[in-house]
XYZ file of C-alpha atoms in Angstrom:
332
model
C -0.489 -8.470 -22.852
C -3.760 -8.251 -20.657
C -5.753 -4.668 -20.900
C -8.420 -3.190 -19.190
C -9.851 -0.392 -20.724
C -12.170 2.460 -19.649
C -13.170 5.769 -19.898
C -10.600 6.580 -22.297
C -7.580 5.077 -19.824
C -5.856 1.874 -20.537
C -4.491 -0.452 -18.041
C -1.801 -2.681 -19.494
C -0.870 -5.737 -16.810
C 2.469 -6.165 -17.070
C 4.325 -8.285 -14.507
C 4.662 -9.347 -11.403
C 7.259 -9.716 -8.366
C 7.492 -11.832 -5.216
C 6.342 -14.857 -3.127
C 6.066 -16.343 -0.081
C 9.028 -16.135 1.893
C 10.638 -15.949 5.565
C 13.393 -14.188 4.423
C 15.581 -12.936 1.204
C 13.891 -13.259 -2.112
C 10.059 -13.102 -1.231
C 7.512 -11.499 1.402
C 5.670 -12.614 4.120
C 2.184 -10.812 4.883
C 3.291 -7.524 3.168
C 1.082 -4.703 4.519
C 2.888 -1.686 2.268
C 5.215 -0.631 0.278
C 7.109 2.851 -0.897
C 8.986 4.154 -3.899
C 12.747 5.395 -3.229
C 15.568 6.483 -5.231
C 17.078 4.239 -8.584
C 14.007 2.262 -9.391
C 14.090 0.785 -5.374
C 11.078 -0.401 -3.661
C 10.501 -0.536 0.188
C 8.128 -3.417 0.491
C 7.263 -4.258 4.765
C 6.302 -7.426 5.968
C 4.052 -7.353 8.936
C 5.482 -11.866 9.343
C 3.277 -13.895 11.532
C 3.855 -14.038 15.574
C 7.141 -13.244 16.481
C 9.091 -14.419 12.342
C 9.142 -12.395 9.092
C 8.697 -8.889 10.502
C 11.319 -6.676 8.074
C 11.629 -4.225 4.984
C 12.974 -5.776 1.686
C 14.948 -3.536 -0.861
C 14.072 -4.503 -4.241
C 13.981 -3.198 -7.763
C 11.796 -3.688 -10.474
C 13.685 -5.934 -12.217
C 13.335 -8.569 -9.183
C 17.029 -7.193 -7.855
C 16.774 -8.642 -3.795
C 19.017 -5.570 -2.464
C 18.765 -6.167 1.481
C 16.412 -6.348 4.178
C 16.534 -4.774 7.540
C 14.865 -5.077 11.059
C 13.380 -7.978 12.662
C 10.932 -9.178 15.393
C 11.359 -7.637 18.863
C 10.452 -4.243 20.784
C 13.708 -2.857 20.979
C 15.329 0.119 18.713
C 14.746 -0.734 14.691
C 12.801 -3.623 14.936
C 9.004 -3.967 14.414
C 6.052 -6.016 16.464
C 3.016 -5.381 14.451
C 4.647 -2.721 11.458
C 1.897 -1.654 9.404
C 2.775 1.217 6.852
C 5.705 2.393 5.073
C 6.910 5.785 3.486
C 10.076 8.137 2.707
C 10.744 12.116 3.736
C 12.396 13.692 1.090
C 15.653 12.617 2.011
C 15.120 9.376 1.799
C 14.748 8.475 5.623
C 12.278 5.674 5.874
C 9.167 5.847 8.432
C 7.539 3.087 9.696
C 4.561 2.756 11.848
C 3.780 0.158 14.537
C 0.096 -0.556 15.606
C 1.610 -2.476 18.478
C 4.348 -0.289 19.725
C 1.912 3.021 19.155
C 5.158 4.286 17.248
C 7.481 5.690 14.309
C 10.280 3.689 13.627
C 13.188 5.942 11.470
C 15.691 4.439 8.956
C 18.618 5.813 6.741
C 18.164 5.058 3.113
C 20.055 1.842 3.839
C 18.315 0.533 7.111
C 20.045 1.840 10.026
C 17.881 2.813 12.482
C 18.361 6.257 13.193
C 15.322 7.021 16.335
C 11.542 6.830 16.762
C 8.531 9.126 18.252
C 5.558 8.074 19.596
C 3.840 7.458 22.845
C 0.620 5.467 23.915
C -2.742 7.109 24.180
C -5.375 9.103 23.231
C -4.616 13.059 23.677
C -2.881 15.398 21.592
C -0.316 13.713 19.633
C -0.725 10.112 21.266
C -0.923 7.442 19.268
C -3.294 3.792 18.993
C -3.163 1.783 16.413
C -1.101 3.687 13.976
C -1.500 2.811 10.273
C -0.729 4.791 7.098
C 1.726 7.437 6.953
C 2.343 10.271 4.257
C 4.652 13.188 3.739
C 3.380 16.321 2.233
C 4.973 18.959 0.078
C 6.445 20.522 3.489
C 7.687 17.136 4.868
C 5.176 16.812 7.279
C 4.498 13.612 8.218
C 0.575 12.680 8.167
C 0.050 9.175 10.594
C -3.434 7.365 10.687
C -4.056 6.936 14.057
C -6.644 3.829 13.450
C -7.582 2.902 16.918
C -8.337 6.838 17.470
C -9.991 7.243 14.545
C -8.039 10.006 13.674
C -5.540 11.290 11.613
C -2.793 13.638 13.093
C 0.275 15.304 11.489
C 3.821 15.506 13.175
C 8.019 17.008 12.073
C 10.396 14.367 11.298
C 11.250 14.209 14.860
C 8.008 13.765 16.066
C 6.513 16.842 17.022
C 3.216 16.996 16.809
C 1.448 19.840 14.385
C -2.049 19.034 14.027
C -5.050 16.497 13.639
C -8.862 16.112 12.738
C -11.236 13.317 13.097
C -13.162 11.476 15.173
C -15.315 8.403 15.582
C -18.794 7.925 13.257
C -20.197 7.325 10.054
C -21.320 10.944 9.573
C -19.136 13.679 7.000
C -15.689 13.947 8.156
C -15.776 11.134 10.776
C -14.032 7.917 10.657
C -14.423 3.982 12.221
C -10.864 2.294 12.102
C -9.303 4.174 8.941
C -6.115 2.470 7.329
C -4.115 3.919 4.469
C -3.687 7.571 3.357
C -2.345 9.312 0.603
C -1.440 13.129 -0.314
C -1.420 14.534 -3.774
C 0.506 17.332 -5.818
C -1.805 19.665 -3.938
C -1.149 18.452 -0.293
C -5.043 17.398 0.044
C -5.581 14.247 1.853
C -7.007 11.093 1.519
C -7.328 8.445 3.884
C -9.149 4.720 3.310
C -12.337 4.877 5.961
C -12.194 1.076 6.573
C -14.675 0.453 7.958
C -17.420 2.911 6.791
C -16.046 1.662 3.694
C -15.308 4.553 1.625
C -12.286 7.030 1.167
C -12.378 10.610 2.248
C -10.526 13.655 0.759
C -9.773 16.620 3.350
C -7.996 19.729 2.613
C -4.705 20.358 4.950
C -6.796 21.474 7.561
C -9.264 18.999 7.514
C -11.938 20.721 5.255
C -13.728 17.526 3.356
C -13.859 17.901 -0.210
C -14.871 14.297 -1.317
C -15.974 11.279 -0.941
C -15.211 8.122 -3.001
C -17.775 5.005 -2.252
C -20.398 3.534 -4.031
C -22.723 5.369 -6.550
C -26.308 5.918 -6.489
C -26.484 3.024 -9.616
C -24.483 0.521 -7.466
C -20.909 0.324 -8.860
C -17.759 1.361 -7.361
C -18.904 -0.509 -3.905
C -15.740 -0.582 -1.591
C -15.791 -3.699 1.622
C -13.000 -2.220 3.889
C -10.949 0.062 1.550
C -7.290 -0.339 2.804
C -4.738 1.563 0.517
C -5.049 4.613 -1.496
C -3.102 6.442 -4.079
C -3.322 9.407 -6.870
C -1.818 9.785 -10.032
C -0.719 13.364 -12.141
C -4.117 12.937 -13.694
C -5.977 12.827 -10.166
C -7.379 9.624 -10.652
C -8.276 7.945 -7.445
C -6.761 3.868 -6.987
C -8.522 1.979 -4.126
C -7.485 -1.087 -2.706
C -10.545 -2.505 -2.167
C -9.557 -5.152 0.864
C -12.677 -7.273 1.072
C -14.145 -7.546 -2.211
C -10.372 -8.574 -3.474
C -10.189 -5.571 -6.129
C -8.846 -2.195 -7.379
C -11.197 0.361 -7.631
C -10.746 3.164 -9.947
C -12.654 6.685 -9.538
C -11.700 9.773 -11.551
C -11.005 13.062 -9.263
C -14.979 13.817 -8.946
C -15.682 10.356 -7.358
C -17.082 8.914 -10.353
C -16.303 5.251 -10.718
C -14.416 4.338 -13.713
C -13.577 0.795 -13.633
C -12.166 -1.837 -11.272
C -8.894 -4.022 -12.051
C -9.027 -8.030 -10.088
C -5.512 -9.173 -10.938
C -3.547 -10.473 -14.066
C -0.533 -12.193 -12.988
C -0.751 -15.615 -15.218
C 3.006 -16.076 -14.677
C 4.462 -16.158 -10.919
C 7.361 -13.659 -10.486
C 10.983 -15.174 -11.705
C 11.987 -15.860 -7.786
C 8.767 -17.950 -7.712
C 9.769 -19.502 -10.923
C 13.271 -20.503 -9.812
C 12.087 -21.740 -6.837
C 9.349 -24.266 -8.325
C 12.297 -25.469 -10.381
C 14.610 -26.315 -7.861
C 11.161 -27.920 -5.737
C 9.104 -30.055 -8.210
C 7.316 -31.580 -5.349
C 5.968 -28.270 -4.112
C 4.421 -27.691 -8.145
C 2.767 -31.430 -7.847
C 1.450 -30.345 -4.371
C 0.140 -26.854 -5.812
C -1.555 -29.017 -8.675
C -3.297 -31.342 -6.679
C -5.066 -28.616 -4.311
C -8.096 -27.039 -5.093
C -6.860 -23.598 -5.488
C -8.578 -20.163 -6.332
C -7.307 -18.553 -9.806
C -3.340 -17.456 -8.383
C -3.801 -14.982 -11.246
C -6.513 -12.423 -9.131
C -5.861 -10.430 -6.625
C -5.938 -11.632 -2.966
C -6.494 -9.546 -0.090
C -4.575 -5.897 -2.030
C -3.481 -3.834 0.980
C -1.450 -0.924 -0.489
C -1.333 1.016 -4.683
C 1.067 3.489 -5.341
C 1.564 5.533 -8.743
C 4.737 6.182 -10.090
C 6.125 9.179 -11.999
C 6.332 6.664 -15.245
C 2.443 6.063 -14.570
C 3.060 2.731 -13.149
C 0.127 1.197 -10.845
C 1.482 -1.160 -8.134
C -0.696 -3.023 -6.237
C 0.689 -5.243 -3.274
C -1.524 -8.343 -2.278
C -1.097 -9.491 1.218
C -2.422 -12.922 1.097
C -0.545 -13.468 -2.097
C 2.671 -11.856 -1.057
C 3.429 -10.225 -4.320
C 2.854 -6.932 -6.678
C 1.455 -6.838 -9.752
C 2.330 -4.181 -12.127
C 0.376 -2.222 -14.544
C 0.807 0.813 -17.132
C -1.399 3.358 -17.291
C -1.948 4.731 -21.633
C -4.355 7.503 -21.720
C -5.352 7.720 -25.306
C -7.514 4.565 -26.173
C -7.678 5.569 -29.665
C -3.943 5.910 -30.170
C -3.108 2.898 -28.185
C -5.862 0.657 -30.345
C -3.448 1.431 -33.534
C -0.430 0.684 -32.407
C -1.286 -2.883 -31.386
């Protein structure tokens, strides 16, 4: 088992799932991914041009349980989907930066309705990225190209927003992923001023998470973001290929680069049944497949699992989080 260990935490690796696929078992150019019900994950492919644009239902014991939607404008499918997430009964949300709105899903995929309209004023949309639902199941939507974030009902009606373009406190250039916690503050990836900010509900800030005064912790287009019950901070840390790891003040802790020495059991049937494709792999001069590659979305489970989904690599890797060093040193 490979273990990172800091600051009292351990990280254990422990597997991974996926691979490169146009359909069925596998992802294409996943761009997020959600937690439902009986150990399912949502995982959404963004594809390339007008193939591979869907949500796969899996499990985490590499169960394929369905896909739905596809490439196209009309109602339930996606052009350029970008972020993922569940209300509280289980409806699934999904954003479109192309579209400029929410797609909406029954548990199973059928496409239910969508909100959202073009533009820049009150409740308009450009660009929109991450999505959240707080303890009220209100849905918070990272309007990127508006550097914004603004907060709507299920249905669409929009509640509230702060934001604007900059560098300075508060402000944001292009932000990507958000996440709420137990307390229904807010953080949101700040792309590119490459930290993450943490607002109150009503858009007080009350942190930042970037790179210290002694150099570490340095994020290069921070894309996902996610809290555990301890308030530790995860960072997918897009450009420098990374997960950060900050404790609840903003101090950096340590920083995770990938662990997944085996490929997922779909990958491995699939290099059985195609030895020419493992020959081919051989032969080219390939980065370690172990690291991470382009990370786009972390999520924390109730189990204190950390998932991190790697776009370029088109997989998740899987870690558990110990929190006694001491007492996890001797029982190895």
């Amino acid at each position: 088992m490979l273990t990172t260990v800091a600051a009292g935490r351990v990280y254990d690796y422990s597997y991974c799932i996926g691979m490169y696929s146009q359909s069925s078992t596998g992802f294409w150019t996943p761009q997020d991914f959600v937690f439902g019900e009986n150990e399912r994950i949502y995982v959404l492919s963004r594809g390339v041009e007008q193939l591979g644009q869907r949500v796969s239902k899996i499990n985490f014991d590499h169960e394929f349980q369905g896909q739905f939607g596809s490439f196209g404008g009309e109602d339930g499918r996606f052009m350029w989907p970008r972020s993922i997430d569940l209300d509280q009964d289980g409806r699934v949300y999904v954003s479109d930066e192309y579209l400029n709105r929410i797609s909406v899903f029954d548990a199973e995929g059928a496409f239910r309705y969508h909100f959202g309209r073009s533009g820049s004023g009150e409740g308009e949309m450009n660009g929109p990225s991450g999505l959240a639902f707080d303890s009220h199941d209100t849905i918070w939507v990272v309007d990127s190209m508006n550097h914004r974030v603004q907060s709507f009902s299920q249905i669409g009606e929009f509640q509230s927003g702060f934001g604007q373009q900059g560098a300075g406190d508060g402000d944001f250039e292009m932000p990507w992923g958000i996440c709420i916690d137990k307390n229904d503050d807010i953080y949101v990836s700040d792309w590119g001023n490459n930290r993450v900010q943490k607002f109150s509900p009503i858009g007080e800030l009350l942190q930042t998470f970037e790179e210290s005064s002694n150099g570490v912790g340095s994020l290069k287009g921070p894309s996902g973001v996610a809290v555990d019950s301890d308030g530790d901070v995860y960072v997918t840390d897009w450009g420098n290929h990374r997960l950060q790891i900050y404790d609840a003040d903003g101090q950096y802790i340590t920083a995770l680069v990938g662990d997944a020495q085996e490929p997922s059991p779909w990958h491995q049937t699939y290099l059985a049944g195609n030895p020419e494709h493992l020959k081919a792999r051989r032969r080219a001069d390939m980065e370690p497949e172990w690291r991470f590659r382009r990370p786009v979305a972390v999520n924390v489970d109730a189990n204190n699992r950390i998932v991190v989904l790697e776009s370029a690599r088109h997989r998740l890797q899987i870690y558990n989080k110990l929190e006694d060093y001491e007492e996890h040193s001797l029982n190895l």
